[in-house]
mmCIF file of C-alpha atoms and ligand atoms in Angstrom:
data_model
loop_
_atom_site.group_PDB
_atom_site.id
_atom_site.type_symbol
_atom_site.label_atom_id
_atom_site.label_comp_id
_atom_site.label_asym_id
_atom_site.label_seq_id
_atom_site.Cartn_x
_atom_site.Cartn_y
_atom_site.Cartn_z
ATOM 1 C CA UNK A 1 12.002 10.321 -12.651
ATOM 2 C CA UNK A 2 11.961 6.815 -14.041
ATOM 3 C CA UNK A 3 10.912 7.929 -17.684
ATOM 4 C CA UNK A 4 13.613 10.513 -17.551
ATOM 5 C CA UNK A 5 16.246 7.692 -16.241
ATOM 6 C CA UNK A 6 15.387 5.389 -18.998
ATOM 7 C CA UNK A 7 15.494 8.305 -22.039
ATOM 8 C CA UNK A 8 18.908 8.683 -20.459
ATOM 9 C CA UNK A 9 20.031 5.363 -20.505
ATOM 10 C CA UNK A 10 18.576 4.300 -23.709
ATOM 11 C CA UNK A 11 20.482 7.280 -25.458
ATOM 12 C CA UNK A 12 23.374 6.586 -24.065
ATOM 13 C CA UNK A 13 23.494 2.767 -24.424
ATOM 14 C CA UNK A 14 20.953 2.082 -27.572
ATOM 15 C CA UNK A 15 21.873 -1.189 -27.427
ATOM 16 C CA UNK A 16 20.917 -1.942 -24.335
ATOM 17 C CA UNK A 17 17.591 -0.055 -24.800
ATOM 18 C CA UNK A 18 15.569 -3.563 -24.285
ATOM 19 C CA UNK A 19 17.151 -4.623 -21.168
ATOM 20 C CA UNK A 20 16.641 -1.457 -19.790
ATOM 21 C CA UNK A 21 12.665 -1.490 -20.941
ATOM 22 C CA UNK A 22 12.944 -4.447 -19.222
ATOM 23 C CA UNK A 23 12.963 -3.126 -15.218
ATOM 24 C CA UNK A 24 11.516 -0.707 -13.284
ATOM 25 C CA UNK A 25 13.087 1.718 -10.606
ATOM 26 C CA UNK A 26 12.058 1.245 -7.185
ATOM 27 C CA UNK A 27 11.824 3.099 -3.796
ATOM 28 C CA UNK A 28 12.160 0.114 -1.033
ATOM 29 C CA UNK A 29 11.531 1.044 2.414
ATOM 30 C CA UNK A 30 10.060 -0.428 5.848
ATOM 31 C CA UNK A 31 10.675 -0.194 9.450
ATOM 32 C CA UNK A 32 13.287 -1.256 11.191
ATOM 33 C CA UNK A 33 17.467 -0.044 11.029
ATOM 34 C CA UNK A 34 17.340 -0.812 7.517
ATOM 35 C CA UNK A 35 17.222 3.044 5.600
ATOM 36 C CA UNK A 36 15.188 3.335 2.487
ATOM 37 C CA UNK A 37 17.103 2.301 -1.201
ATOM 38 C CA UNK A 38 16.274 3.103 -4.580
ATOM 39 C CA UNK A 39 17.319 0.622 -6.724
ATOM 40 C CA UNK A 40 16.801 -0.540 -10.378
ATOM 41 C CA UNK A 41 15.892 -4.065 -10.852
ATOM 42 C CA UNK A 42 14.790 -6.751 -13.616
ATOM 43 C CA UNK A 43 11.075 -6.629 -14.336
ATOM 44 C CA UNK A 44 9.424 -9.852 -12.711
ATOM 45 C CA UNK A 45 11.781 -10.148 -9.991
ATOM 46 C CA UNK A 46 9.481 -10.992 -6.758
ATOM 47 C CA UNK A 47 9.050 -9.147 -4.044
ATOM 48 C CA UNK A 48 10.321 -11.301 -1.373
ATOM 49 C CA UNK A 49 13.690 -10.893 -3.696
ATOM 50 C CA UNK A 50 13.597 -7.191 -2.781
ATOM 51 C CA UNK A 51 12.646 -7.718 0.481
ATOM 52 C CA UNK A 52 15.677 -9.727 1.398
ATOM 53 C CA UNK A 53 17.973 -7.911 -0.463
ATOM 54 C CA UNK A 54 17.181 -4.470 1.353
ATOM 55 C CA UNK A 55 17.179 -5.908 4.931
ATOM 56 C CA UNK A 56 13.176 -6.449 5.439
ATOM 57 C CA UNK A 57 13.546 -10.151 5.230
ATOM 58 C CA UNK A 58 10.925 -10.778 8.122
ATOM 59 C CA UNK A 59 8.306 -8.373 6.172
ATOM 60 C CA UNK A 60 4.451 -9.922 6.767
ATOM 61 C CA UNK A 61 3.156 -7.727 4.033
ATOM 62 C CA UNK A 62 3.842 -4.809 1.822
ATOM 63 C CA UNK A 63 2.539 -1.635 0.434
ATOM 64 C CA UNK A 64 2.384 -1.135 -3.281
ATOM 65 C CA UNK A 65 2.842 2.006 -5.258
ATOM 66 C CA UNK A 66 3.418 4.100 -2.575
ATOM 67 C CA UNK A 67 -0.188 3.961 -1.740
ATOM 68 C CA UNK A 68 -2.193 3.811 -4.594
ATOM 69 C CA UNK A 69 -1.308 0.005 -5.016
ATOM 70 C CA UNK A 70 -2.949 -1.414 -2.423
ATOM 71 C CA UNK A 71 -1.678 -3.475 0.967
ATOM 72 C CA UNK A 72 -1.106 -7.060 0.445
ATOM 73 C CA UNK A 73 -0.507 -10.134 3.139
ATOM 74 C CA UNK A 74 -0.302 -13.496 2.203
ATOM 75 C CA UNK A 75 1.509 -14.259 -0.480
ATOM 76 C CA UNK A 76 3.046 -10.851 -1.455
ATOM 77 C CA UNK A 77 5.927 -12.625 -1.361
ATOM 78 C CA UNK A 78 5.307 -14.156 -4.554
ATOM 79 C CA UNK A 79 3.989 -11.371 -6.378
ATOM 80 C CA UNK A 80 5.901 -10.009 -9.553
ATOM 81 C CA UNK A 81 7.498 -6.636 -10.055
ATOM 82 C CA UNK A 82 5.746 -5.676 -13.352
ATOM 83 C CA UNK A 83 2.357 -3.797 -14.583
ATOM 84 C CA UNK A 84 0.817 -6.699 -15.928
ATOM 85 C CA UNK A 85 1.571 -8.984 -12.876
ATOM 86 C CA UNK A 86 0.667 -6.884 -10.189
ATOM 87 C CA UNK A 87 -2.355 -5.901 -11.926
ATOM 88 C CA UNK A 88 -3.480 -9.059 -12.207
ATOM 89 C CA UNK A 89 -3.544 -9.762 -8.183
ATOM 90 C CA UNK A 90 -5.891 -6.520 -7.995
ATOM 91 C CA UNK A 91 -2.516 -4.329 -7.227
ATOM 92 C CA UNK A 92 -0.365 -1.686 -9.034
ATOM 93 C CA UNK A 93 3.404 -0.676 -8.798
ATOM 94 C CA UNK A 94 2.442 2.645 -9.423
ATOM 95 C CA UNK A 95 5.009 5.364 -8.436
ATOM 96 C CA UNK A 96 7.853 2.600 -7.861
ATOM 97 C CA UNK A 97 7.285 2.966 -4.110
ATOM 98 C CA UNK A 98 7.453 -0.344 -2.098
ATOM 99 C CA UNK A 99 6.947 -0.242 1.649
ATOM 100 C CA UNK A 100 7.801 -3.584 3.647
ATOM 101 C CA UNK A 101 5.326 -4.076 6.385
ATOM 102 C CA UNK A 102 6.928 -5.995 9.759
ATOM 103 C CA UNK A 103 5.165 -8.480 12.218
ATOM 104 C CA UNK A 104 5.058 -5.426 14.669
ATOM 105 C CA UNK A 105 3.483 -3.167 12.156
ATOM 106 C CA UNK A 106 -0.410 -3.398 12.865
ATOM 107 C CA UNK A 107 -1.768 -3.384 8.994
ATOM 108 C CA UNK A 108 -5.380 -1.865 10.305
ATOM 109 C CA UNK A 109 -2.851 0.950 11.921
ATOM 110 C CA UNK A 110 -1.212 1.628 8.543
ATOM 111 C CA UNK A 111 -4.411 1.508 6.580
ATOM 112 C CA UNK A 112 -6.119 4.157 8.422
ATOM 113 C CA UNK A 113 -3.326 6.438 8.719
ATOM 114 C CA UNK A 114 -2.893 5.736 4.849
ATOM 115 C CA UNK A 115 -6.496 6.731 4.324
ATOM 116 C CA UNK A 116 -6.453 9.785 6.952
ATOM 117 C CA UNK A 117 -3.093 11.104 4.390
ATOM 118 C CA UNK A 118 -5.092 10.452 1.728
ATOM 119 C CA UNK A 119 -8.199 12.415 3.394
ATOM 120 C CA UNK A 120 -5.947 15.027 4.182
ATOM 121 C CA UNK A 121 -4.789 15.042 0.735
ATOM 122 C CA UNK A 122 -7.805 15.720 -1.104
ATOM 123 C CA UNK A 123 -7.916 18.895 -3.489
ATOM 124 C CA UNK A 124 -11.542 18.560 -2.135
ATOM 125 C CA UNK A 125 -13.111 19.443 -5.881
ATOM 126 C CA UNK A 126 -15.418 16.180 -5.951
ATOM 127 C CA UNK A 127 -17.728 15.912 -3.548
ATOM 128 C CA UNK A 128 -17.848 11.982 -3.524
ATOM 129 C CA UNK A 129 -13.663 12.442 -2.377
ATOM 130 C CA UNK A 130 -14.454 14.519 0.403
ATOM 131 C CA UNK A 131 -16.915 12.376 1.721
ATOM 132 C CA UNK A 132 -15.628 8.823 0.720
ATOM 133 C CA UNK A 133 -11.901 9.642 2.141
ATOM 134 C CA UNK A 134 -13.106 10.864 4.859
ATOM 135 C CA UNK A 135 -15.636 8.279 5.777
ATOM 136 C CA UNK A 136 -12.656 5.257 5.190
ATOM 137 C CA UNK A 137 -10.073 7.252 7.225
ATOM 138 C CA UNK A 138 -12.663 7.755 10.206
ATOM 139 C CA UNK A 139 -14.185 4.775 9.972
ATOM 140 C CA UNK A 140 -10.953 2.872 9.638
ATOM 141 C CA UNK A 141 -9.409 5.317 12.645
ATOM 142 C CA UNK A 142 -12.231 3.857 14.674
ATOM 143 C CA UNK A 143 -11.458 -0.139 14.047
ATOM 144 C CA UNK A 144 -7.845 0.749 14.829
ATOM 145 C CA UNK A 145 -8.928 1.888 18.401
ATOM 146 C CA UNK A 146 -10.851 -0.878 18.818
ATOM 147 C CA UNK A 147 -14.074 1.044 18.389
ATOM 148 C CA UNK A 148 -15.580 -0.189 15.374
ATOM 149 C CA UNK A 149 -19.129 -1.115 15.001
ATOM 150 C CA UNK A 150 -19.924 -4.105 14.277
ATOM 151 C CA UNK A 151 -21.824 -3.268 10.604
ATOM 152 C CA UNK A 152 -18.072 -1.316 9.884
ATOM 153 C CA UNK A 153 -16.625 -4.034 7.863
ATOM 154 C CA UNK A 154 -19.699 -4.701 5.716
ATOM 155 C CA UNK A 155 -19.841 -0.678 5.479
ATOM 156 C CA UNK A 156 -16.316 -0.518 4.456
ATOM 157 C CA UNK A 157 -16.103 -3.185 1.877
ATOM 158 C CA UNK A 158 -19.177 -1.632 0.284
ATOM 159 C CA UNK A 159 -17.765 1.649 -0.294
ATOM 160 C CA UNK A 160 -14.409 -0.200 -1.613
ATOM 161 C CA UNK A 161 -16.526 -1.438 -4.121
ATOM 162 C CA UNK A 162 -18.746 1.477 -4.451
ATOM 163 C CA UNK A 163 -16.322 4.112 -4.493
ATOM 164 C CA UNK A 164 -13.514 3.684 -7.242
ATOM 165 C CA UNK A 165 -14.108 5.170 -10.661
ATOM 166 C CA UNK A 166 -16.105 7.709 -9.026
ATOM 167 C CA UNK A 167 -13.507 10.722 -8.789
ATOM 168 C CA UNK A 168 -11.844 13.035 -11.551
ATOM 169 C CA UNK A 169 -8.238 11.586 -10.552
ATOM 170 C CA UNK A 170 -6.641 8.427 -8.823
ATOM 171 C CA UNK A 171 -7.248 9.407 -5.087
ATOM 172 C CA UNK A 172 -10.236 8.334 -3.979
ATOM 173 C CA UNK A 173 -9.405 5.043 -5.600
ATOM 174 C CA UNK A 174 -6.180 4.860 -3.549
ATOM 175 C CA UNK A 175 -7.712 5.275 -0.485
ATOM 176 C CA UNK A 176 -10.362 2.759 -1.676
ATOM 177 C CA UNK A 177 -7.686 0.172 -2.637
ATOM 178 C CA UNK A 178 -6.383 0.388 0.684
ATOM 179 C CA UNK A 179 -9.291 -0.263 2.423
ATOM 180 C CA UNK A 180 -10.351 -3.343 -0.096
ATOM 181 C CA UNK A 181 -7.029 -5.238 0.189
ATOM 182 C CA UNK A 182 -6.814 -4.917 3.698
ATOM 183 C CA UNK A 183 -10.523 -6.350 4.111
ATOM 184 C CA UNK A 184 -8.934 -9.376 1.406
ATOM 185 C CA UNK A 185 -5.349 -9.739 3.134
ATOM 186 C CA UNK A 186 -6.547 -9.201 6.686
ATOM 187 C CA UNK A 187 -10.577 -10.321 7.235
ATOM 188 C CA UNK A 188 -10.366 -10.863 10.806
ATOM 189 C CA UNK A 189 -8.199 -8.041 11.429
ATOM 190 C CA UNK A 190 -10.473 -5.392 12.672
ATOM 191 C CA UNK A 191 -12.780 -7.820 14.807
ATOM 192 C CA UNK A 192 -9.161 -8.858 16.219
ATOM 193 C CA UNK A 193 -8.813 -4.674 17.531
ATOM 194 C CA UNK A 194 -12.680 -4.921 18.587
ATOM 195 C CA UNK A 195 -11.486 -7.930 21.190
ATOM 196 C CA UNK A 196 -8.333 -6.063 21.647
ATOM 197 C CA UNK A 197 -6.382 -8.788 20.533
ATOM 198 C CA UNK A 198 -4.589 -7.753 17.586
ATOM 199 C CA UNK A 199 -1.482 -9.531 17.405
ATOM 200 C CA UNK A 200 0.573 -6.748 15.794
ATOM 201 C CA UNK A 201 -0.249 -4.064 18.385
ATOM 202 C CA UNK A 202 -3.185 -5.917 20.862
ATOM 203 C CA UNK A 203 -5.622 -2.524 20.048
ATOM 204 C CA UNK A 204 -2.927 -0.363 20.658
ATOM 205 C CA UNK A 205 -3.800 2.956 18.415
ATOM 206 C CA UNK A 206 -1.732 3.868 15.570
ATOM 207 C CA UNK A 207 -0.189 6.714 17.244
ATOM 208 C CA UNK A 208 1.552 4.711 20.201
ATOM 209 C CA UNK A 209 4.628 4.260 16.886
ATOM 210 C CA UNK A 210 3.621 2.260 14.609
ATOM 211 C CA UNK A 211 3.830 4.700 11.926
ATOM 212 C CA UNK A 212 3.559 4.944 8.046
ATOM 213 C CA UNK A 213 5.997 6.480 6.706
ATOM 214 C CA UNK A 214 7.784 5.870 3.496
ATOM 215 C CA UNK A 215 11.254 7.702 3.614
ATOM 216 C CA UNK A 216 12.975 9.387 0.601
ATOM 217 C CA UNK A 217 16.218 7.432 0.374
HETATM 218 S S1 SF4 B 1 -10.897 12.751 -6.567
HETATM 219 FE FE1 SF4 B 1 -9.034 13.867 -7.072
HETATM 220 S S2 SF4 B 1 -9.763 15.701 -8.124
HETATM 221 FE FE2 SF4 B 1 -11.524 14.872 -6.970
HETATM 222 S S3 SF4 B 1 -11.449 15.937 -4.959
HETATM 223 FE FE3 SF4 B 1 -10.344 13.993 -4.764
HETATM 224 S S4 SF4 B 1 -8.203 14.595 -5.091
HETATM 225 FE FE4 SF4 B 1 -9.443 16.233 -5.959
#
């Protein structure tokens, strides 16, 4: 949609073509009375920009590229809305999808049901996908209850590492992006649902409402 936007535009309004090289089109979207936006905006602006401007002002974290970017905590707020920028921090703006995360949104809660879609999702042709998704989504379905072992986070950062590269398309390295940020942006996290102290959701499990969803404005 955003290629065919910008042949659009740039026929239209040649000379304008750089400026409009110059930003990306993006789905914002989080919980909360605020409804989802798609908006056009400058390449580089940061995220906490966005945030504000779309009512998700008190967003913890956010969710990049729909969710083949990755989940990011501390100091999302700073990140850049380009290629090059996000790439950098280990991320990717991929399909233009942002999702604002909120202190009541449990980010172990939205990383397994992320990895459980992405499970779900497989066209189940590699072998390595069928397994690897569905090891993350169980294992990560488990920490959210609370019932996590205690070698799960050494098993799931090993297959974060292990795992990308290792499919014919971009899934299974979605799901293992996921999985590695939140280990980054959230290492105490899971041992938090383990003591049931989790101070998004206190173990609650990620059907009792915190859902992901990411709305079509
Ligand atoms: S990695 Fe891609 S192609 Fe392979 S099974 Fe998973 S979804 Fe299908």
């Amino acid at each position: 949609m955003e290629t065919l936007a910008r042949v659009a535009v740039m026929y239209s309004r040649p000379d304008e073509a750089d400026s409009v090289a110059g930003a990306h089109l993006v789905t914002l979207s989080g919980a909360g009375a605020a409804g989802a936006a798609l908006a056009e905006v400058p390449a580089g602006t940061h995220l906490k920009v966005l945030a504000d401007l779309c009512g998700h002002g008190t967003a913890t974290a956010v969710v990049l590229g729909g969710m083949f970017g990755g989940l990011y905590g501390e100091g999302w707020t700073d990140l850049p809305l380009d290629h090059d920028g996000l790439k950098e921090a280990g991320g990717a703006l991929g399909c233009g999808a942002l999702h604002f995360l909120h202190p009541e949104d449990c980010p172990v809660g939205v990383a397994a049901e992320a990895t459980a879609y992405l499970a779900a999702q497989s066209a189940r042709q590699c072998g390595v996908c069928v397994s690897g998704t569905g090891a993350l989504a169980a294992t990560l379905t488990a920490a959210a209850h609370g019932e996590a072992g205690h070698d799960s986070v050494d098993k799931l950062r090993r297959w974060s590492q292990q795992l990308p590269g290792r499919g014919a398309c971009g899934l299974l390295d979605a799901a293992a992006r996921i999985v590695g940020s939140l280990l980054a942006h959230f290492p105490d996290r899971i041992d938090a649902h383990r003591r049931s102290d989790c101070p998004a959701c206190a173990g609650a499990a990620p059907e009792d409402g915190r859902r992901f969803t990411v709305p079509v404005p």
